[in-house]
Tab-separated table of C-alpha atoms in Angstrom:
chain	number	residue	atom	x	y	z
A	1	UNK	CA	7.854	1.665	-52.360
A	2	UNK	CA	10.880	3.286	-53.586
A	3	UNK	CA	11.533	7.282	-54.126
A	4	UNK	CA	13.943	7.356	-57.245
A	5	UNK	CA	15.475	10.508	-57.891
A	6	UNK	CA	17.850	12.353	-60.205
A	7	UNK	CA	21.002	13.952	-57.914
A	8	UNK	CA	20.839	17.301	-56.487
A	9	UNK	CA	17.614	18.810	-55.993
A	10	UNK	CA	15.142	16.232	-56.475
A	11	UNK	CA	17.176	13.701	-54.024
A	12	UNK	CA	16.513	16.801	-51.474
A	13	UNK	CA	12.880	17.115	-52.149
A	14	UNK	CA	12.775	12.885	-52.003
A	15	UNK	CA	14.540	12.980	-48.932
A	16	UNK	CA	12.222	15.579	-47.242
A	17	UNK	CA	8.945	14.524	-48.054
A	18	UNK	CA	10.349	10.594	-46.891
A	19	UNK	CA	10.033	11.607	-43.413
A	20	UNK	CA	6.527	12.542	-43.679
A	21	UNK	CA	5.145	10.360	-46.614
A	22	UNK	CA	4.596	7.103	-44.589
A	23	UNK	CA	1.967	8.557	-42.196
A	24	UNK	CA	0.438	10.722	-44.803
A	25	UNK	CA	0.049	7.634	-46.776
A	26	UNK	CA	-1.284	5.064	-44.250
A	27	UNK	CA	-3.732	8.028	-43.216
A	28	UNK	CA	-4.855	8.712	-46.358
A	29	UNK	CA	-5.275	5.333	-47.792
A	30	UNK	CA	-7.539	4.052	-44.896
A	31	UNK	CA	-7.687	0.549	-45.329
A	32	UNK	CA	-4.673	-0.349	-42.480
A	33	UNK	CA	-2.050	0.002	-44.678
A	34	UNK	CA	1.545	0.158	-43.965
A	35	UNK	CA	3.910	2.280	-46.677
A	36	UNK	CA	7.898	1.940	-46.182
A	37	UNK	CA	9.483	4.559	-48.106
A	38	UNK	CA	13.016	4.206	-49.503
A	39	UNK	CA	14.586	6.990	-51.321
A	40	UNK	CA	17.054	6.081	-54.217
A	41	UNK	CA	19.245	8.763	-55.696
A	42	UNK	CA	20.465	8.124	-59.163
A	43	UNK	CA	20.819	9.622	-62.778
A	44	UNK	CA	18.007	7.335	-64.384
A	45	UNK	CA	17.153	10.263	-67.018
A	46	UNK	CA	21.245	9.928	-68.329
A	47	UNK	CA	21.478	10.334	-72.059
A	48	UNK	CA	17.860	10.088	-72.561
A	49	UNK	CA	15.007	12.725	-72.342
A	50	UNK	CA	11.849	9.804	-74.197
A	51	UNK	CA	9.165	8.870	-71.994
A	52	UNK	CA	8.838	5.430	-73.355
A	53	UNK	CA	13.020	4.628	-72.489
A	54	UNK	CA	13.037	6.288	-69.315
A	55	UNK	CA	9.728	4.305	-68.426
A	56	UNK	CA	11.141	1.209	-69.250
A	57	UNK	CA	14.313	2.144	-67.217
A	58	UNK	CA	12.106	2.697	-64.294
A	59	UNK	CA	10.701	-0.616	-64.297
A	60	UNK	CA	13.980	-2.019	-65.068
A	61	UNK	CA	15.049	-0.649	-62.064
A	62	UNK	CA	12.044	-1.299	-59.754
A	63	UNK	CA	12.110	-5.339	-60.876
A	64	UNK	CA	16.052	-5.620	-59.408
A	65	UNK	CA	14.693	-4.280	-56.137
A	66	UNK	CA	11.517	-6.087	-56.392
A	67	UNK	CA	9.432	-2.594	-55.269
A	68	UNK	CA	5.589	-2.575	-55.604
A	69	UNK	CA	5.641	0.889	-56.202
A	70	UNK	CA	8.222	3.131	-58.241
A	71	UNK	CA	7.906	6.905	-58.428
A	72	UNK	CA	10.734	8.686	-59.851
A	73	UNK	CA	11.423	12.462	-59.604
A	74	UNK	CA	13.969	14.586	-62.139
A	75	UNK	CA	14.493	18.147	-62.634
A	76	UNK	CA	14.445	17.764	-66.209
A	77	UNK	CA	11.414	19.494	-68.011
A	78	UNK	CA	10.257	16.174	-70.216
A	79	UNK	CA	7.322	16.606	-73.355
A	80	UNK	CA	4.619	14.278	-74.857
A	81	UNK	CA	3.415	15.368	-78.389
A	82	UNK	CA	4.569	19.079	-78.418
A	83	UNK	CA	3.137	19.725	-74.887
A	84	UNK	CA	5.702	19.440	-71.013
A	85	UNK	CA	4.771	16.311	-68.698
A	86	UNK	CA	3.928	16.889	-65.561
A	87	UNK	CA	3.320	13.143	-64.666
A	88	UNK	CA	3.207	9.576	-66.177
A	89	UNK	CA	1.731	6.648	-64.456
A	90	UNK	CA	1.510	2.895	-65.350
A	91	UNK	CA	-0.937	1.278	-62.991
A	92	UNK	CA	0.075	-2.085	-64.224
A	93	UNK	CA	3.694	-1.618	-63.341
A	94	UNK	CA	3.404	0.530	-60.434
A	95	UNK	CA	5.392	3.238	-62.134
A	96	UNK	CA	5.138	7.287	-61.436
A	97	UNK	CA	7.455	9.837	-63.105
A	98	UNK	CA	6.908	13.246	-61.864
A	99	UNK	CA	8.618	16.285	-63.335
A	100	UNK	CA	9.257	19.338	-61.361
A	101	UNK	CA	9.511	21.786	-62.832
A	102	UNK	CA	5.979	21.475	-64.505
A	103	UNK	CA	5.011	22.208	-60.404
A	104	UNK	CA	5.775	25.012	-60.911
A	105	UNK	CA	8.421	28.051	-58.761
A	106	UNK	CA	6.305	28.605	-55.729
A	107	UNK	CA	5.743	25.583	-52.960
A	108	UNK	CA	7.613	23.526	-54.986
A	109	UNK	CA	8.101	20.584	-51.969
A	110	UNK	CA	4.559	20.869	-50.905
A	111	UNK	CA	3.244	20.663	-54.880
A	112	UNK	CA	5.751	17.696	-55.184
A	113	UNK	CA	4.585	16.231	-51.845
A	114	UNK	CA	0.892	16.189	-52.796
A	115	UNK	CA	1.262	14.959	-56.109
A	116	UNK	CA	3.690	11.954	-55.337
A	117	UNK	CA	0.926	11.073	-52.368
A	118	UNK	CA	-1.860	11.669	-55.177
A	119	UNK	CA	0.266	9.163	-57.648
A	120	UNK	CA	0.715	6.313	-55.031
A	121	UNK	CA	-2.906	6.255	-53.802
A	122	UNK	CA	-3.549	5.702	-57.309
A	123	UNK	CA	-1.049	2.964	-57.890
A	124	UNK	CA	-1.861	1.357	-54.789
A	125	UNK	CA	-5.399	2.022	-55.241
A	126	UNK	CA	-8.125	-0.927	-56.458
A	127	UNK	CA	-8.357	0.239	-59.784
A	128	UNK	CA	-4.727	-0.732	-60.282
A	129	UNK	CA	-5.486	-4.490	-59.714
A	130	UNK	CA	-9.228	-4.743	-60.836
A	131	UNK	CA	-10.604	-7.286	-63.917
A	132	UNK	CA	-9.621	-6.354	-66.907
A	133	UNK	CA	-6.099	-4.829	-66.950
A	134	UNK	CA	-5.104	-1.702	-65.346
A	135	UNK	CA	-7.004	1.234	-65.213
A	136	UNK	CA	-6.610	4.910	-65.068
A	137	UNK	CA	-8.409	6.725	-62.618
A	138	UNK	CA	-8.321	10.653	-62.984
A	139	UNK	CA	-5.803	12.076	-60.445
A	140	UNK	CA	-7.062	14.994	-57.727
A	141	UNK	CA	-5.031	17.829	-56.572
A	142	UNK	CA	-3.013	19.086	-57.456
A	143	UNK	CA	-3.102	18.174	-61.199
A	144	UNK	CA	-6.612	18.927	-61.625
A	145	UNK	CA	-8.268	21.925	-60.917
A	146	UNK	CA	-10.034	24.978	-63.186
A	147	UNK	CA	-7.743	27.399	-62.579
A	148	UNK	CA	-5.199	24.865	-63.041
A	149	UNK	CA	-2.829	24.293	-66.552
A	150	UNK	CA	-2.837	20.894	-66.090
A	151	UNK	CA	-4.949	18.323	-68.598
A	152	UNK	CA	-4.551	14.758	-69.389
A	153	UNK	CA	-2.390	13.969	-71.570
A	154	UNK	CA	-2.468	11.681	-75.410
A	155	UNK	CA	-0.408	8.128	-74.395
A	156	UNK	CA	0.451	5.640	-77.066
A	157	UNK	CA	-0.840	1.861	-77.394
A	158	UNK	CA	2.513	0.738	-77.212
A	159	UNK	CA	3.649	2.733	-74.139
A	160	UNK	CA	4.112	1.568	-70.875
A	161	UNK	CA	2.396	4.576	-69.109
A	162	UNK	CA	-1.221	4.494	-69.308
A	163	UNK	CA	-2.368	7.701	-67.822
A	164	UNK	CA	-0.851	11.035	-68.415
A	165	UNK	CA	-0.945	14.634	-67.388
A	166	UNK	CA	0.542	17.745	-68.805
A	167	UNK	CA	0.918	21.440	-69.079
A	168	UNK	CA	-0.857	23.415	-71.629
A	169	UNK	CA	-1.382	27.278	-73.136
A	170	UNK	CA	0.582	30.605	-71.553
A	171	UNK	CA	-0.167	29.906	-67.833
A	172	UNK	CA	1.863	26.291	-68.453
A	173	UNK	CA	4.338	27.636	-69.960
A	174	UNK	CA	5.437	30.133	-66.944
A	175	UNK	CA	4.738	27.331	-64.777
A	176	UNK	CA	7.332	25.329	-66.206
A	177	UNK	CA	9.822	28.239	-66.913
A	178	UNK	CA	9.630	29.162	-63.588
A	179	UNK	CA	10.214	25.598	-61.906
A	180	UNK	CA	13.066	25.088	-64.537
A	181	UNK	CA	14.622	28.777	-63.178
A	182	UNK	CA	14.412	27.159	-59.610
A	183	UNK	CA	15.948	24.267	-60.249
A	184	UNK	CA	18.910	26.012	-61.794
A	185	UNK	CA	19.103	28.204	-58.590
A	186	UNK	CA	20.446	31.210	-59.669
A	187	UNK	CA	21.449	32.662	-56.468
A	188	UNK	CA	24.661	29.702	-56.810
A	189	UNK	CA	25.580	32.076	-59.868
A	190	UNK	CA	26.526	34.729	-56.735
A	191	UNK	CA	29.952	33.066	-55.377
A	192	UNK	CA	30.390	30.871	-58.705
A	193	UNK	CA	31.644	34.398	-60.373
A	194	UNK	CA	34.230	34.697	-57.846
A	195	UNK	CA	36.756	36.513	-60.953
A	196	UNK	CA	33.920	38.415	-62.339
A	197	UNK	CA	32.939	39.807	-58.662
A	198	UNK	CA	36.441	40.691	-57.863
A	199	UNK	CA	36.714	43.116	-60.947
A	200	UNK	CA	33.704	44.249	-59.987
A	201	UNK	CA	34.609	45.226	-56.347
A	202	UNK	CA	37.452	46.597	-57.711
A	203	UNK	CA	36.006	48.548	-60.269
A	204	UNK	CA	33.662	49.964	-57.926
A	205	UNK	CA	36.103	51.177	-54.764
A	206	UNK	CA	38.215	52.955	-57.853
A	207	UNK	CA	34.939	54.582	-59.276
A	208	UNK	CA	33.881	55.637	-56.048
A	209	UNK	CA	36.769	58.315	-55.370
A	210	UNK	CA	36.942	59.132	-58.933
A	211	UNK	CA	36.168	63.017	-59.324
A	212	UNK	CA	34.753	62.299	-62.754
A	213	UNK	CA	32.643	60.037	-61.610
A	214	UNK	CA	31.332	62.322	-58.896
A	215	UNK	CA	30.336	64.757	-61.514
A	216	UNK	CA	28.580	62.433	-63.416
A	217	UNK	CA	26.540	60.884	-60.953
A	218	UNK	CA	25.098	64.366	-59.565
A	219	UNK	CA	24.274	65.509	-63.473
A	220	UNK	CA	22.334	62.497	-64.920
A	221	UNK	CA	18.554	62.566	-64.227
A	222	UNK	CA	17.161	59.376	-62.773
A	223	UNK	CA	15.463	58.029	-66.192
A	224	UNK	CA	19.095	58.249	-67.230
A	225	UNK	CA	20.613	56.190	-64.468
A	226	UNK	CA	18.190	53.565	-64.919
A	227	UNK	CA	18.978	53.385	-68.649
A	228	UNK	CA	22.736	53.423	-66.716
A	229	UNK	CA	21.419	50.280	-64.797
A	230	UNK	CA	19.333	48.084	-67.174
A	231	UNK	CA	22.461	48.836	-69.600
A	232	UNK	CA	24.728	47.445	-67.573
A	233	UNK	CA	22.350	44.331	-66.060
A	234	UNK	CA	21.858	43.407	-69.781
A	235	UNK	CA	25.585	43.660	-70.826
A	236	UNK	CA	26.846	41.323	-68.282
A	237	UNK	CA	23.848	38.830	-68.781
A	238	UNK	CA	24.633	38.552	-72.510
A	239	UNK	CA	27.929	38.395	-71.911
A	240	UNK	CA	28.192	35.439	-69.654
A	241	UNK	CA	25.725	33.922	-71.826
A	242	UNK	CA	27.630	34.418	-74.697
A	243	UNK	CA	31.532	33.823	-73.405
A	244	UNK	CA	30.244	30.768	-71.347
A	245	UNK	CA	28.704	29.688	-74.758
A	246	UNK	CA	25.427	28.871	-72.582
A	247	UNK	CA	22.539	29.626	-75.507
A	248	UNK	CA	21.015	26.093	-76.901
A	249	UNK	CA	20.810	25.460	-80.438
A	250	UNK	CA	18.337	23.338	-81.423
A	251	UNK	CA	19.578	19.705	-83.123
A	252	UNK	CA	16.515	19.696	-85.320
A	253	UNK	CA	14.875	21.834	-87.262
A	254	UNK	CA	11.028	20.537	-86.031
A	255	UNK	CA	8.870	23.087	-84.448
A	256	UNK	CA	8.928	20.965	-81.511
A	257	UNK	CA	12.097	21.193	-80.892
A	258	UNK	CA	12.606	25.068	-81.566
A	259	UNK	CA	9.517	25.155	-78.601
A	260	UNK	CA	12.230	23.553	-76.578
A	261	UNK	CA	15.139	25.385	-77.282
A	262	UNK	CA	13.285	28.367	-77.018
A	263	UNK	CA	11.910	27.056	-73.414
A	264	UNK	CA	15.634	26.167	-72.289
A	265	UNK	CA	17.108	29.582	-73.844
A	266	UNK	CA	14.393	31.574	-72.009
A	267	UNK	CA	15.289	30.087	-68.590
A	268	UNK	CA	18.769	30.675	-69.164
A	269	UNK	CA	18.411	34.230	-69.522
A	270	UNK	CA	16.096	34.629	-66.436
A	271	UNK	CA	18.626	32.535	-64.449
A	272	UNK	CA	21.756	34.721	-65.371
A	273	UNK	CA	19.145	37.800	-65.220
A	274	UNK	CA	18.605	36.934	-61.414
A	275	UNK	CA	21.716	35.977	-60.711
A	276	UNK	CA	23.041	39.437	-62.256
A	277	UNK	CA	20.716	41.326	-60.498
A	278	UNK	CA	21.447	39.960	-57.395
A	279	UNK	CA	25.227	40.581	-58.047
A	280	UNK	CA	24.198	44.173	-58.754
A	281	UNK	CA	22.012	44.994	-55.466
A	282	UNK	CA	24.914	43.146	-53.546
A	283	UNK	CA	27.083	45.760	-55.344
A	284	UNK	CA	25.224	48.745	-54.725
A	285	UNK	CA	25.335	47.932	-50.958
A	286	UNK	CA	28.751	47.620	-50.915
A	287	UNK	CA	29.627	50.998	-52.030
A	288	UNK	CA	27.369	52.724	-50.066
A	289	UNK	CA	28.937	51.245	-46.961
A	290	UNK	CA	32.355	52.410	-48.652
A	291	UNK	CA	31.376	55.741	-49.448
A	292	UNK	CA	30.188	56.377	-46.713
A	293	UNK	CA	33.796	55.421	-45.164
A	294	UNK	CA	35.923	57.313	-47.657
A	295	UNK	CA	34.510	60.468	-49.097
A	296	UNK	CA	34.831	63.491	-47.836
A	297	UNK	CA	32.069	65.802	-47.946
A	298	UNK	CA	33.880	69.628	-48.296
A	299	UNK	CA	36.022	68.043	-50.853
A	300	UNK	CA	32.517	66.144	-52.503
A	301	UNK	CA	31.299	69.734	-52.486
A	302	UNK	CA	34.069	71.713	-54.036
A	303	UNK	CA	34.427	69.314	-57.241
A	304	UNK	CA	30.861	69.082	-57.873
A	305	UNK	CA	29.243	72.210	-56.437
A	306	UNK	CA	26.750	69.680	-54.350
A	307	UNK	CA	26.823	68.880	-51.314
A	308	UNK	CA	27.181	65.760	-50.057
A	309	UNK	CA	24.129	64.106	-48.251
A	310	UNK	CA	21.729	61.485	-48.549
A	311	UNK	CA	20.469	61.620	-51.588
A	312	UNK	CA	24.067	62.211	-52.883
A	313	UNK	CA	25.146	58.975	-51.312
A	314	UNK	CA	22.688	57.047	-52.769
A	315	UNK	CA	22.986	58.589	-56.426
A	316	UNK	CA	26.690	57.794	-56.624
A	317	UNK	CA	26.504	54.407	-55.013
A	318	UNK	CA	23.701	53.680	-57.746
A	319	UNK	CA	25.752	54.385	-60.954
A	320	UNK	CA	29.129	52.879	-59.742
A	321	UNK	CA	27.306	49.845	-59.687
A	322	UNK	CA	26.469	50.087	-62.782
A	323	UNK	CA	30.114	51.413	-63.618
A	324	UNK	CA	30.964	48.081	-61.844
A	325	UNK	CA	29.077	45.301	-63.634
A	326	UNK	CA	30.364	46.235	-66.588
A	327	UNK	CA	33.587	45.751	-64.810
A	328	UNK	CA	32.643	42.612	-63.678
A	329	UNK	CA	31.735	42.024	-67.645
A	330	UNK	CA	35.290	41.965	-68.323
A	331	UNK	CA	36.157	39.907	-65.570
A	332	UNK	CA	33.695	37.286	-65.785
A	333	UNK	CA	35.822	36.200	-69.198
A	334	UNK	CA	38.676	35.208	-66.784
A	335	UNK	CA	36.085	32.496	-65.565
A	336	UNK	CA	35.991	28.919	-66.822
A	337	UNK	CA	33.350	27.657	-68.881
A	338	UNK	CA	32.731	25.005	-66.863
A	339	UNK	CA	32.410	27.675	-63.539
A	340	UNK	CA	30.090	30.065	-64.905
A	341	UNK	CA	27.837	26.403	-66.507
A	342	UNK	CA	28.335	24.568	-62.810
A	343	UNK	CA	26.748	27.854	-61.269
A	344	UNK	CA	23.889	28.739	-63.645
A	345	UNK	CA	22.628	25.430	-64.057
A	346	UNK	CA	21.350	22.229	-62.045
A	347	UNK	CA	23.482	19.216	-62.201
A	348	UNK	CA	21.290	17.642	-64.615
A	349	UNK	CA	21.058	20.443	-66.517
A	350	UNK	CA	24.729	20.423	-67.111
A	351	UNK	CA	24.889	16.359	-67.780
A	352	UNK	CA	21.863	17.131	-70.335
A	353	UNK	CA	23.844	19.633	-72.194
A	354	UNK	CA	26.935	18.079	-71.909
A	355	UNK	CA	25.498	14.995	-73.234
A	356	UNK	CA	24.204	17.551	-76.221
A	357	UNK	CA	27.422	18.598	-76.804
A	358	UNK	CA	29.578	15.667	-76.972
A	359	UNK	CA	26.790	14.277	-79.257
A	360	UNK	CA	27.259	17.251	-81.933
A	361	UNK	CA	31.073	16.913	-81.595
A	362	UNK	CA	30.426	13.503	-82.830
């Protein structure tokens, strides 16, 4: 049987649960059978997001190798009539294809694990090969459950797959916003903003000795600095959202498609939002440690009729970081397109909306 998977995360995932899958699947199967496991990496979802062509591409590709079993893995969040896939299988074939990010944020190679095990002993199973045709026996875990969002799924005459499970209501929809956020990683967006962090930095060691600055960080109340903070957070998301012209526009103007763009737009703004906020904690570290290695406390004292301790420290470190991001605002417009896109999103992520792009320049 053959692992194929899209580049970058879901060839990791592949290539970790290889080691283990053989064993799990010989002990699991029971009947003294022997599993070899290759893993494949490969765009197969290129330039195409429809179950039925990427179906057919999978068997395509599984009758050059001449594999018994297919089951193909990609970070892209797929749909079926209006609702996300979480898996397609075509007993006849021998052909899996399991989205990820339907799995969910948490767990995500033990999910992915259990439900590529669960979608070979089906293939391999003797429902696959009884009288009549193929057949379509109801997956277990981790699909099915009554907490879980998971249902079957509506599949066409004329499609290859012939069972089908996907996401539905609110609960589904976080699942899949949150496994699309992890597969963009948004801590990459940390050293991708190399420009934006150096005006931060900066910003910050300036603000730090600044006398005005002093004042204003012992007079605001803490509500204040917190509107100071979320201010700031939401500036420099928008703004890299914005200048790195990352928001998706739907192509169509079908409700299914504004359910996508909407999906896509919303785990855009949680990546950068993450991303941001880790910037921002990284930033309020860093001038603690500096204040802490510059000011002086009589002189602290005498400008702003406070002494300098603790609580002083931590005040002032708090709002230069906000002072800062906005900083690093500015500075994230001396960064490439292409370097703030390569660090928010997934590689596939970027070929999809590439692909989008050249397609509405045409």
């Amino acid at each position: 049987m053959a692992l194929l998977a899209d580049p970058d995360a879901p060839t990791e995932i592949a290539q970790r649960m290889a080691r283990m899958l053989p064993g799990r699947l010989a002990e699991r199967s029971g009947q003294g059978r022997r599993f070899d496991v290759e893993v494949v990496s490969e765009p197969f979802t290129a330039v195409a997001e429809d179950l039925p062509t990427l179906m057919q591409r999978i068997m395509d590709r599984g009758s050059e190798e001449d594999w018994d079993i297919v089951v193909a893995l990609t970070d892209l969040p797929l749909h079926s009539h209006g609702l996300k896939l979480v898996v397609d299988l075509s007993h006849e074939h021998g052909l899996a294809l399991l989205c990820l990010p339907t799995l969910g944020r948490f767990r995500l190679q033990t999910r992915a694990q259990r439900a590529v095990e669960e979608a070979v002993l089906s293939l391999a199973g003797p429902q696959a090969t009884g009288p009549g045709g193929s057949g379509s026996q109801p997956l277990r875990r981790p699909f099915v459950g009554r907490l879980a969002p998971v249902r079957p799924g509506q599949v066409g005459e004329e499609e290859i797959a012939d069972l089908r499970y996907v996401v539905i209501g609110p609960r589904g929809y976080l699942r899949v916003l949150l496994g699309m956020v992890r597969a963009n990683r948004p801590w990459r967006l940390v050293p991708g903003l190399s420009k934006a962090l150096a005006a931060a930095l900066a910003t910050g060691a300036v603000a730090t000795v600044n006398s005005t600055i002093w004042n204003l960080a012992t007079s605001l109340s803490t509500p204040r600095l917190v509107i100071a903070m979320v201010g700031s957070l939401a500036l420099m998301t928008g703004w890299l959202i914005v200048d790195a012209n990352l928001w998706h526009r739907a192509g169509e103007v079908s409700p299914e498609a504004r359910k996508t763009a909407a999906l896509y737009n919303a785990s855009t703004v949680v990546t950068v939002g993450i991303g941001v906020v880790v910037c921002y904690v990284g930033l309020v570290v860093i001038n603690l440690v500096w204040a802490l290695f510059i000011l002086n406390g009589r002189v602290f004292a005498s400008t702003t009729r406070t002494p300098l301790n603790a609580t002083e420290y931590w005040t002032l470190s708090w709002f230069v970081a906000s002072v800062a991001t906005v900083g690093g605002a500015l500075g994230s417009g001396l960064e490439s397109d292409e370097a703030i896109r390569a660090a928010a999103y997934s590689k596939r992520e970027q070929e999809r909306r590439c692909a989008l792009r050249d397609d509405h320049g045409d």
